[in-house]
Tab-separated table of C-alpha atoms and ligand atoms in Angstrom:
chain	number	residue	atom	x	y	z
A	29	MET	CA	87.319	39.030	-84.744
A	30	ALA	CA	88.416	37.033	-81.710
A	31	ASP	CA	89.187	33.289	-81.767
A	32	SER	CA	86.526	31.604	-79.686
A	33	ILE	CA	87.183	28.805	-77.224
A	34	ASP	CA	85.204	27.365	-74.317
A	35	VAL	CA	88.002	27.461	-71.757
A	36	LEU	CA	91.252	29.425	-71.660
A	37	VAL	CA	93.748	28.322	-69.006
A	38	ILE	CA	96.546	30.816	-68.292
A	39	GLY	CA	99.620	29.013	-66.896
A	40	ALA	CA	100.713	25.608	-68.222
A	41	GLY	CA	102.192	24.345	-64.953
A	42	ALA	CA	100.974	21.509	-62.757
A	43	ALA	CA	97.506	22.881	-61.970
A	44	GLY	CA	96.919	24.377	-65.432
A	45	MET	CA	97.717	21.148	-67.291
A	46	MET	CA	95.548	19.071	-64.952
A	47	CYS	CA	92.650	21.490	-65.404
A	48	ALA	CA	93.060	21.610	-69.200
A	49	LEU	CA	93.153	17.844	-69.672
A	50	THR	CA	90.187	17.285	-67.336
A	51	ALA	CA	88.057	19.886	-69.121
A	52	ALA	CA	89.076	18.679	-72.589
A	53	GLN	CA	88.241	15.062	-71.662
A	54	ARG	CA	84.718	16.334	-70.910
A	55	GLY	CA	84.520	17.612	-74.463
A	56	ARG	CA	85.222	21.270	-73.754
A	57	ALA	CA	87.328	23.195	-76.280
A	58	VAL	CA	90.377	24.191	-74.236
A	59	MET	CA	93.409	26.371	-74.875
A	60	LEU	CA	96.412	26.356	-72.559
A	61	LEU	CA	98.532	29.521	-72.627
A	62	ASP	CA	101.927	30.207	-71.049
A	63	HIS	CA	104.353	33.084	-71.395
A	64	TYR	CA	107.417	30.938	-70.747
A	65	GLY	CA	109.343	29.081	-73.453
A	66	LYS	CA	109.737	25.817	-71.531
A	67	LEU	CA	106.866	23.694	-70.293
A	68	ALA	CA	106.255	23.168	-66.556
A	69	GLU	CA	109.735	24.093	-65.354
A	70	LYS	CA	108.730	23.785	-61.706
A	71	ILE	CA	107.762	20.167	-62.171
A	72	ARG	CA	111.098	19.555	-63.886
A	73	ILE	CA	113.238	20.994	-61.068
A	74	SER	CA	111.056	19.649	-58.247
A	75	GLY	CA	112.141	17.009	-55.772
A	76	GLY	CA	115.769	17.351	-56.864
A	77	GLY	CA	114.737	16.410	-60.443
A	78	ARG	CA	112.616	13.414	-59.376
A	79	CYS	CA	109.392	15.274	-58.546
A	80	ASN	CA	107.817	14.433	-55.207
A	81	PHE	CA	104.494	14.386	-57.035
A	82	THR	CA	102.177	13.566	-54.139
A	83	ASN	CA	101.934	12.447	-50.554
A	84	LEU	CA	99.835	9.397	-49.723
A	85	ASN	CA	98.900	10.959	-46.373
A	86	ALA	CA	97.700	14.300	-47.776
A	87	LYS	CA	94.922	15.748	-45.637
A	88	PRO	CA	93.638	19.278	-44.990
A	89	GLU	CA	95.838	19.569	-41.871
A	90	ASN	CA	98.903	19.568	-44.138
A	91	TYR	CA	97.880	22.906	-45.663
A	92	LEU	CA	98.095	26.511	-44.446
A	93	SER	CA	95.357	28.951	-45.373
A	94	ALA	CA	93.368	31.793	-43.865
A	95	ASN	CA	90.405	29.464	-44.551
A	96	PRO	CA	91.686	26.037	-43.449
A	97	HIS	CA	88.625	23.971	-44.490
A	98	PHE	CA	88.544	25.255	-48.065
A	99	CYS	CA	90.877	22.600	-49.500
A	100	ARG	CA	88.843	19.711	-48.044
A	101	SER	CA	86.394	19.232	-50.921
A	102	ALA	CA	88.898	19.276	-53.820
A	103	LEU	CA	91.377	17.041	-51.963
A	104	ALA	CA	88.636	14.509	-51.214
A	105	ARG	CA	87.522	14.356	-54.844
A	106	TYR	CA	90.991	14.002	-56.383
A	107	THR	CA	93.212	11.898	-54.144
A	108	PRO	CA	96.857	10.781	-54.377
A	109	GLN	CA	95.538	7.418	-55.620
A	110	HIS	CA	93.920	9.122	-58.621
A	111	PHE	CA	97.271	10.589	-59.640
A	112	VAL	CA	99.056	7.295	-58.991
A	113	ALA	CA	96.511	5.589	-61.287
A	114	LEU	CA	97.487	8.060	-64.027
A	115	LEU	CA	101.168	7.157	-63.583
A	116	ASN	CA	100.304	3.468	-63.705
A	117	LYS	CA	98.350	4.006	-66.935
A	118	HIS	CA	101.493	5.548	-68.476
A	119	GLY	CA	103.839	2.910	-67.006
A	120	ILE	CA	105.791	5.485	-65.003
A	121	GLY	CA	107.767	4.010	-62.103
A	122	TYR	CA	107.738	5.632	-58.682
A	123	HIS	CA	108.818	4.890	-55.136
A	124	GLU	CA	107.960	6.006	-51.620
A	125	LYS	CA	110.860	7.774	-49.983
A	126	ALA	CA	109.578	8.621	-46.529
A	127	MET	CA	106.326	9.420	-44.776
A	128	GLY	CA	104.100	8.848	-47.838
A	129	GLN	CA	106.256	10.949	-50.190
A	130	LEU	CA	106.115	9.527	-53.729
A	131	PHE	CA	108.928	10.285	-56.210
A	132	CYS	CA	109.443	9.317	-59.869
A	133	ASP	CA	112.023	6.592	-60.460
A	134	ASP	CA	113.334	8.130	-63.665
A	135	GLY	CA	113.037	11.881	-63.241
A	136	SER	CA	110.335	14.513	-63.345
A	137	GLU	CA	110.347	14.828	-67.160
A	138	ALA	CA	108.155	11.699	-67.166
A	139	ILE	CA	105.381	13.576	-65.331
A	140	ILE	CA	105.574	16.528	-67.740
A	141	ALA	CA	105.452	14.179	-70.751
A	142	MET	CA	102.501	12.309	-69.222
A	143	LEU	CA	100.470	15.477	-68.621
A	144	LYS	CA	101.333	16.809	-72.074
A	145	SER	CA	100.281	13.588	-73.772
A	146	GLU	CA	96.994	13.521	-71.814
A	147	CYS	CA	96.344	17.123	-72.903
A	148	ASP	CA	97.216	16.317	-76.537
A	149	ALA	CA	95.046	13.189	-76.577
A	150	ALA	CA	92.098	15.212	-75.277
A	151	GLY	CA	92.644	17.908	-77.931
A	152	VAL	CA	93.973	20.795	-75.808
A	153	LYS	CA	95.347	23.622	-77.986
A	154	TRP	CA	98.691	25.116	-76.943
A	155	CYS	CA	99.615	28.765	-77.030
A	156	ALA	CA	103.195	29.288	-75.794
A	157	PRO	CA	105.209	31.355	-75.490
A	158	CYS	CA	102.445	33.899	-75.470
A	159	LYS	CA	101.987	37.073	-73.439
A	160	VAL	CA	98.616	38.236	-72.154
A	161	GLU	CA	98.295	41.967	-72.785
A	162	GLU	CA	94.804	42.629	-71.500
A	163	ILE	CA	91.734	40.878	-70.132
A	164	SER	CA	88.231	42.273	-70.359
A	165	ARG	CA	84.796	40.857	-69.668
A	166	SER	CA	81.411	41.529	-71.305
A	167	ASP	CA	79.271	38.661	-72.684
A	168	ALA	CA	82.411	36.499	-72.201
A	169	PHE	CA	86.093	37.040	-71.384
A	170	TYR	CA	88.267	38.640	-74.054
A	171	VAL	CA	92.000	38.065	-73.691
A	172	ALA	CA	94.374	40.079	-75.867
A	173	THR	CA	97.693	38.293	-76.420
A	174	THR	CA	100.999	38.652	-78.221
A	175	ARG	CA	102.769	35.519	-79.437
A	176	GLY	CA	106.556	35.119	-79.482
A	177	SER	CA	106.535	36.127	-83.186
A	178	GLY	CA	104.893	39.438	-82.258
A	179	LYS	CA	101.535	38.238	-83.678
A	180	GLN	CA	98.565	39.829	-81.885
A	181	ASP	CA	95.475	37.766	-81.113
A	182	LYS	CA	92.246	38.199	-79.222
A	183	ILE	CA	90.777	35.104	-77.622
A	184	ARG	CA	87.152	34.930	-76.535
A	185	CYS	CA	86.378	32.359	-73.824
A	186	GLU	CA	83.419	31.467	-71.636
A	187	SER	CA	85.618	30.294	-68.771
A	188	LEU	CA	88.941	31.794	-67.815
A	189	VAL	CA	91.153	29.749	-65.485
A	190	VAL	CA	94.108	31.450	-63.803
A	191	ALA	CA	96.864	28.936	-62.994
A	192	THR	CA	99.896	31.213	-62.955
A	193	GLY	CA	101.379	29.870	-59.702
A	194	GLY	CA	103.228	31.839	-57.037
A	195	LEU	CA	106.217	34.161	-56.940
A	196	SER	CA	108.978	31.687	-56.150
A	197	ILE	CA	111.902	31.296	-58.571
A	198	PRO	CA	111.183	34.222	-60.925
A	199	LYS	CA	114.080	33.164	-63.167
A	200	ILE	CA	112.012	30.202	-64.424
A	201	GLY	CA	108.885	32.175	-65.234
A	202	ALA	CA	107.109	33.055	-61.971
A	203	THR	CA	105.185	36.340	-62.116
A	204	PRO	CA	102.570	38.110	-59.976
A	205	PHE	CA	100.152	38.018	-62.913
A	206	GLY	CA	97.524	35.858	-61.211
A	207	TYR	CA	97.280	38.256	-58.276
A	208	GLN	CA	96.995	41.191	-60.699
A	209	ILE	CA	94.074	39.499	-62.473
A	210	ALA	CA	92.413	38.929	-59.086
A	211	GLU	CA	92.848	42.595	-58.169
A	212	LYS	CA	91.449	43.717	-61.509
A	213	PHE	CA	88.243	41.761	-60.811
A	214	GLY	CA	88.009	42.872	-57.162
A	215	ILE	CA	89.036	39.500	-55.676
A	216	PRO	CA	90.927	39.951	-52.378
A	217	ILE	CA	94.445	38.618	-51.825
A	218	VAL	CA	95.735	37.174	-48.556
A	219	LYS	CA	99.160	38.711	-47.815
A	220	LEU	CA	101.983	36.986	-49.699
A	221	LYS	CA	105.250	35.747	-48.227
A	222	PRO	CA	107.904	33.198	-49.202
A	223	GLY	CA	107.268	29.718	-47.761
A	224	LEU	CA	109.379	26.546	-47.473
A	225	VAL	CA	112.382	28.852	-47.467
A	226	PRO	CA	115.752	28.984	-45.639
A	227	LEU	CA	115.910	31.503	-42.766
A	228	THR	CA	118.651	34.074	-42.267
A	229	PHE	CA	120.195	35.732	-39.191
A	230	ALA	CA	121.859	39.073	-38.602
A	231	PRO	CA	125.628	38.622	-39.172
A	232	GLU	CA	126.386	39.635	-35.551
A	233	ASP	CA	124.026	36.912	-34.267
A	234	TRP	CA	125.467	34.281	-36.576
A	235	LYS	CA	129.204	34.869	-36.463
A	236	LEU	CA	129.870	31.860	-34.206
A	237	TYR	CA	128.032	29.591	-36.666
A	238	ASP	CA	128.883	31.008	-40.086
A	239	GLY	CA	131.812	28.633	-40.530
A	240	LEU	CA	129.584	25.602	-39.971
A	241	SER	CA	127.828	25.596	-43.340
A	242	GLY	CA	126.778	22.047	-44.246
A	243	VAL	CA	126.581	20.763	-40.652
A	244	SER	CA	123.237	19.089	-39.997
A	245	LEU	CA	121.461	17.757	-36.930
A	246	ASP	CA	118.199	16.144	-35.925
A	247	ALA	CA	116.017	18.646	-34.045
A	248	VAL	CA	112.472	19.587	-33.171
A	249	VAL	CA	111.839	23.108	-34.432
A	250	SER	CA	108.750	24.920	-33.138
A	251	CYS	CA	107.021	28.216	-33.723
A	252	GLY	CA	103.634	28.975	-32.200
A	253	LYS	CA	101.666	25.722	-32.120
A	254	GLN	CA	103.582	24.084	-34.998
A	255	SER	CA	106.497	21.701	-34.493
A	256	PHE	CA	108.508	19.645	-36.946
A	257	ARG	CA	111.047	16.967	-36.167
A	258	GLU	CA	113.355	16.592	-39.122
A	259	SER	CA	116.932	17.450	-39.951
A	260	MET	CA	118.176	21.033	-39.668
A	261	LEU	CA	121.069	22.346	-41.726
A	262	LEU	CA	123.428	25.231	-40.944
A	263	THR	CA	124.239	27.589	-43.806
A	264	HIS	CA	126.539	30.621	-44.179
A	265	ARG	CA	123.615	32.931	-43.515
A	266	GLY	CA	121.430	30.922	-41.167
A	267	LEU	CA	119.370	27.743	-41.086
A	268	SER	CA	117.847	25.459	-43.693
A	269	GLY	CA	117.000	21.754	-44.091
A	270	PRO	CA	113.556	20.148	-43.923
A	271	ALA	CA	112.722	21.161	-40.322
A	272	ILE	CA	113.482	24.820	-41.066
A	273	LEU	CA	111.760	24.881	-44.475
A	274	GLN	CA	108.653	23.438	-42.829
A	275	ILE	CA	108.559	25.942	-39.968
A	276	SER	CA	109.382	28.902	-42.253
A	277	SER	CA	105.851	28.815	-43.689
A	278	TYR	CA	104.426	29.351	-40.180
A	279	TRP	CA	107.077	31.838	-38.984
A	280	GLN	CA	106.286	35.571	-38.849
A	281	HIS	CA	108.919	38.317	-38.714
A	282	GLY	CA	110.113	39.019	-35.155
A	283	GLU	CA	109.054	35.623	-33.771
A	284	ALA	CA	111.544	33.325	-32.061
A	285	LEU	CA	112.088	29.738	-33.166
A	286	HIS	CA	112.257	27.221	-30.328
A	287	ILE	CA	114.691	24.443	-31.163
A	288	ASN	CA	115.039	21.260	-29.138
A	289	LEU	CA	118.589	20.157	-29.916
A	290	LEU	CA	118.241	16.891	-27.965
A	291	PRO	CA	114.761	15.599	-28.779
A	292	ASP	CA	115.375	12.125	-27.364
A	293	GLY	CA	117.230	12.908	-24.135
A	294	ASP	CA	116.636	14.577	-20.786
A	295	MET	CA	119.702	16.762	-20.523
A	296	HIS	CA	119.050	17.770	-16.933
A	297	ALA	CA	119.075	14.104	-15.863
A	298	LEU	CA	122.133	13.368	-18.029
A	299	LEU	CA	124.108	16.265	-16.554
A	300	ALA	CA	123.115	15.190	-13.019
A	301	GLU	CA	124.213	11.646	-13.789
A	302	HIS	CA	127.634	12.904	-14.929
A	303	ALA	CA	128.001	15.659	-12.319
A	304	ALA	CA	131.314	14.213	-11.101
A	305	SER	CA	132.818	13.938	-14.601
A	306	LYS	CA	135.849	15.987	-15.597
A	307	GLN	CA	134.762	15.985	-19.264
A	308	LEU	CA	134.332	19.387	-20.883
A	309	LEU	CA	130.677	20.241	-21.611
A	310	SER	CA	131.315	20.716	-25.365
A	311	ASN	CA	132.965	17.260	-25.557
A	312	PHE	CA	130.173	15.651	-23.516
A	313	LEU	CA	127.579	17.037	-25.947
A	314	THR	CA	129.277	15.456	-28.976
A	315	GLN	CA	127.402	12.245	-28.074
A	316	TRP	CA	124.349	13.970	-29.573
A	317	LEU	CA	125.600	17.011	-31.504
A	318	PRO	CA	128.260	17.480	-34.215
A	319	LYS	CA	131.529	18.598	-32.555
A	320	SER	CA	131.830	21.901	-34.428
A	321	PHE	CA	128.245	22.808	-33.548
A	322	SER	CA	128.671	21.786	-29.911
A	323	GLU	CA	131.730	24.042	-29.575
A	324	ALA	CA	130.030	27.012	-31.258
A	325	TRP	CA	126.868	26.535	-29.208
A	326	CYS	CA	128.809	26.383	-25.910
A	327	ALA	CA	130.763	29.510	-26.902
A	328	GLN	CA	127.499	31.334	-27.643
A	329	MET	CA	125.970	30.174	-24.371
A	330	GLY	CA	129.022	31.599	-22.573
A	331	VAL	CA	128.362	34.986	-24.192
A	332	GLN	CA	124.647	34.864	-23.392
A	333	THR	CA	124.709	33.544	-19.825
A	334	HIS	CA	128.303	33.833	-18.569
A	335	ILE	CA	128.174	30.072	-17.952
A	336	GLY	CA	131.450	29.059	-19.574
A	337	ASN	CA	132.362	25.815	-21.297
A	338	LYS	CA	133.750	23.972	-18.272
A	339	PRO	CA	134.321	20.398	-17.036
A	340	LEU	CA	130.959	18.979	-15.921
A	341	ASN	CA	132.047	18.699	-12.263
A	342	GLN	CA	132.473	22.482	-12.048
A	343	TYR	CA	128.821	23.361	-12.712
A	344	SER	CA	126.363	24.166	-9.924
A	345	LEU	CA	122.898	22.608	-9.869
A	346	GLN	CA	121.419	25.898	-11.107
A	347	GLU	CA	123.906	26.106	-13.978
A	348	ARG	CA	123.112	22.516	-15.020
A	349	LYS	CA	119.405	23.417	-15.077
A	350	THR	CA	120.107	26.478	-17.252
A	351	ILE	CA	122.251	24.477	-19.691
A	352	ALA	CA	119.574	21.773	-19.996
A	353	THR	CA	116.835	24.356	-20.589
A	354	LEU	CA	118.886	26.101	-23.272
A	355	LEU	CA	119.625	22.830	-25.086
A	356	HIS	CA	116.007	21.698	-25.070
A	357	ASP	CA	114.709	25.169	-25.922
A	358	TRP	CA	117.358	27.006	-27.929
A	359	GLN	CA	115.637	30.243	-28.906
A	360	VAL	CA	116.786	32.103	-31.993
A	361	ILE	CA	115.190	35.022	-33.822
A	362	PRO	CA	115.760	34.962	-37.594
A	363	SER	CA	116.247	38.335	-39.261
A	364	GLY	CA	114.447	37.206	-42.430
A	365	THR	CA	114.267	34.600	-45.188
A	366	MET	CA	116.225	33.911	-48.370
A	367	GLY	CA	113.207	35.282	-50.254
A	368	TYR	CA	111.396	34.155	-53.380
A	369	ALA	CA	114.672	33.322	-55.158
A	370	LYS	CA	115.072	30.318	-52.827
A	371	ALA	CA	111.492	29.677	-51.635
A	372	GLU	CA	109.696	26.546	-52.825
A	373	VAL	CA	106.297	28.178	-52.498
A	374	THR	CA	104.392	31.401	-51.930
A	375	CYS	CA	102.198	31.518	-48.822
A	376	GLY	CA	99.008	33.555	-49.148
A	377	GLY	CA	97.342	34.326	-52.478
A	378	VAL	CA	93.836	34.613	-53.868
A	379	ASP	CA	91.499	34.658	-50.861
A	380	THR	CA	89.578	31.377	-50.868
A	381	ARG	CA	86.621	33.059	-49.185
A	382	ALA	CA	85.952	34.606	-52.608
A	383	LEU	CA	85.934	31.176	-54.348
A	384	SER	CA	83.700	28.107	-54.474
A	385	SER	CA	85.495	25.215	-52.772
A	386	LYS	CA	83.767	22.812	-55.158
A	387	THR	CA	84.703	24.462	-58.456
A	388	MET	CA	87.323	27.180	-57.686
A	389	GLU	CA	85.048	29.704	-59.456
A	390	CYS	CA	84.911	33.268	-58.115
A	391	ASN	CA	81.672	33.928	-56.272
A	392	THR	CA	81.341	37.429	-57.712
A	393	VAL	CA	82.748	36.854	-61.223
A	394	PRO	CA	81.045	33.876	-62.908
A	395	GLY	CA	83.386	32.110	-65.337
A	396	LEU	CA	86.613	33.198	-63.601
A	397	TYR	CA	88.534	30.444	-61.786
A	398	PHE	CA	91.759	30.396	-59.740
A	399	ILE	CA	93.677	27.165	-59.091
A	400	GLY	CA	97.009	25.867	-57.788
A	401	GLU	CA	99.552	27.894	-55.910
A	402	ALA	CA	98.003	31.238	-56.925
A	403	VAL	CA	95.311	30.438	-54.357
A	404	ASP	CA	95.833	30.912	-50.599
A	405	ILE	CA	96.487	27.213	-49.956
A	406	THR	CA	100.073	26.254	-49.124
A	407	GLY	CA	101.153	22.693	-48.538
A	408	GLN	CA	103.826	21.510	-46.185
A	409	LEU	CA	107.017	19.989	-47.594
A	410	GLY	CA	106.596	16.469	-48.970
A	411	GLY	CA	104.465	16.386	-52.143
A	412	TYR	CA	101.480	18.244	-50.707
A	413	ASN	CA	101.807	21.244	-53.024
A	414	PHE	CA	101.581	19.153	-56.168
A	415	GLN	CA	98.627	17.274	-54.689
A	416	TRP	CA	96.860	20.619	-54.253
A	417	ALA	CA	97.754	21.598	-57.849
A	418	TRP	CA	96.264	18.309	-59.194
A	419	ALA	CA	93.184	18.456	-56.933
A	420	SER	CA	92.307	22.112	-57.534
A	421	GLY	CA	93.051	21.758	-61.270
A	422	HIS	CA	90.782	18.744	-61.434
A	423	ALA	CA	87.990	20.480	-59.490
A	424	ALA	CA	87.989	23.420	-61.902
A	425	GLY	CA	88.406	21.129	-64.925
A	426	GLU	CA	85.171	19.344	-63.985
A	427	ALA	CA	83.289	22.624	-63.775
A	428	VAL	CA	84.516	24.926	-66.562
B	530	FDA	P1	103.405	26.445	-61.491
B	530	FDA	O1	104.414	27.385	-60.973
B	530	FDA	O2	103.741	25.015	-61.613
B	530	FDA	O3	102.916	26.918	-62.939
B	530	FDA	C1	102.588	28.255	-63.204
B	530	FDA	C2	102.717	28.473	-64.694
B	530	FDA	O4	102.219	29.778	-64.983
B	530	FDA	C3	104.156	28.444	-65.174
B	530	FDA	O5	104.263	27.588	-66.295
B	530	FDA	C4	104.460	29.881	-65.546
B	530	FDA	O6	105.366	30.016	-66.631
B	530	FDA	C5	103.080	30.402	-65.908
B	530	FDA	N1	102.959	31.852	-65.787
B	530	FDA	C6	103.384	32.635	-64.762
B	530	FDA	N2	103.118	33.929	-65.041
B	530	FDA	C7	102.507	33.948	-66.255
B	530	FDA	C8	102.022	34.988	-67.071
B	530	FDA	N3	102.135	36.264	-66.722
B	530	FDA	N4	101.451	34.645	-68.258
B	530	FDA	C9	101.372	33.362	-68.664
B	530	FDA	N5	101.832	32.337	-67.926
B	530	FDA	C10	102.391	32.633	-66.729
B	530	FDA	N6	105.953	20.660	-54.612
B	530	FDA	C11	105.730	19.361	-54.344
B	530	FDA	O7	104.599	18.985	-54.037
B	530	FDA	N7	106.759	18.464	-54.419
B	530	FDA	C12	108.028	18.819	-54.772
B	530	FDA	O8	108.919	17.972	-54.905
B	530	FDA	C13	108.273	20.199	-54.993
B	530	FDA	N8	109.543	20.641	-55.258
B	530	FDA	C14	109.754	21.957	-55.527
B	530	FDA	C15	111.072	22.397	-55.804
B	530	FDA	C16	111.301	23.726	-56.102
B	530	FDA	C17	112.712	24.197	-56.338
B	530	FDA	C18	110.202	24.635	-56.170
B	530	FDA	C19	110.422	26.081	-56.534
B	530	FDA	C20	108.920	24.200	-55.892
B	530	FDA	C21	108.683	22.878	-55.561
B	530	FDA	N9	107.400	22.420	-55.252
B	530	FDA	C22	107.199	21.093	-54.951
B	530	FDA	C23	106.231	23.324	-55.313
B	530	FDA	C24	105.478	23.098	-56.641
B	530	FDA	O9	106.407	23.178	-57.715
B	530	FDA	C25	104.388	24.166	-56.838
B	530	FDA	O10	103.593	24.264	-55.699
B	530	FDA	C26	103.531	23.804	-58.043
B	530	FDA	O11	104.332	23.784	-59.218
B	530	FDA	C27	102.404	24.798	-58.215
B	530	FDA	O12	101.701	24.486	-59.382
B	530	FDA	P2	100.967	25.629	-60.213
B	530	FDA	O13	100.490	24.979	-61.452
B	530	FDA	O14	100.027	26.357	-59.364
B	530	FDA	O15	102.132	26.671	-60.573
């Protein structure tokens, strides 16, 4: 005999807990299952331990997807203000850091405790750690599980919600299980790749910069039609920092990044203005760039163009033009990314064209729902991913 429940949510992370508490508040009998021993580890480590739990400016344009309008409905029905109201109800302090990004004052544990207490108050049953062995569907879904103690159970549920997240940071419980469930039920997957991730370069392309780890600069980084102006950080293996994490979600293998190293200046005009100066180019550039970077960049330019690092008065008009172009459009081709071990999110996922944008239910498998990061909706850096987790969890929670 199987235990019977209205709704089984697999994955007790951000989206899963929001879905469970919303459904349970409607009077549904809900069980929340997770294979990992600790609750909502991604919330705990997020935002440097302070959880950037939403962004006040969240709108569909902040999300990547093969189906860009899909997120519109859920985001409109559960807004950042709804989540802020929940924090206010629990007396949790928060502050805006920059550009609408809201962080907890006292650490992300407060968000986990808040969601857990909302689930408990609504009567959600917990099943963790617990491994799903098999899922089948006939008159309802039947989920065979093994608890930590080795106890075997079969759970019967009318609605099955998959909230198992993406592939990033496997050491804290990420698995491809959600995608495997989708495949089992014939739901297509949009190709997966690490997002919000540092980019790497071939050692031979990076040897002039590999000693500059920790150096950061303000830059505009572009790829295709996307551009981000934020800080960029050099690492031993390549580039990181907010501007790079942002663009990494849009970058495809083989593409060049276009980096404007002097977003506020017109280098051609500045070089013309100082054409009589005896100052060395690399020293001149330290007005805008860190010295170590300026020297490495000039050395690399010498290798690429044979225009050496000379006093400004020794450059021809054509050379000044070339230098200005290279500074405003420094083109670099990453060899890859730091992968899921360092990625904040997984781009791609369950194809939204197979889901209802109102409820997150699969069009071809009634009763099966996918929410959160498992779905092909990826937010930019800045609290957008949690906002999607809350909004999609809430949308499904209202429907299951
Ligand atoms: P989430 O990953 O939260 O939860 C999935 C749950 O499913 C986990 O509890 C997992 O154990 C469980 N699970 C997985 N496989 C299972 C299986 N086989 N069986 C049972 N359970 C299984 N976003 C943001 O907006 N602001 C921020 O500040 C940050 N910061 C940040 C830092 C770092 C280091 C990372 C890695 C990520 C972020 N993010 C973020 C992204 C954010 O954490 C992420 O998008 C959400 O947690 C996604 O919520 P989900 O509920 O979909 O997945």
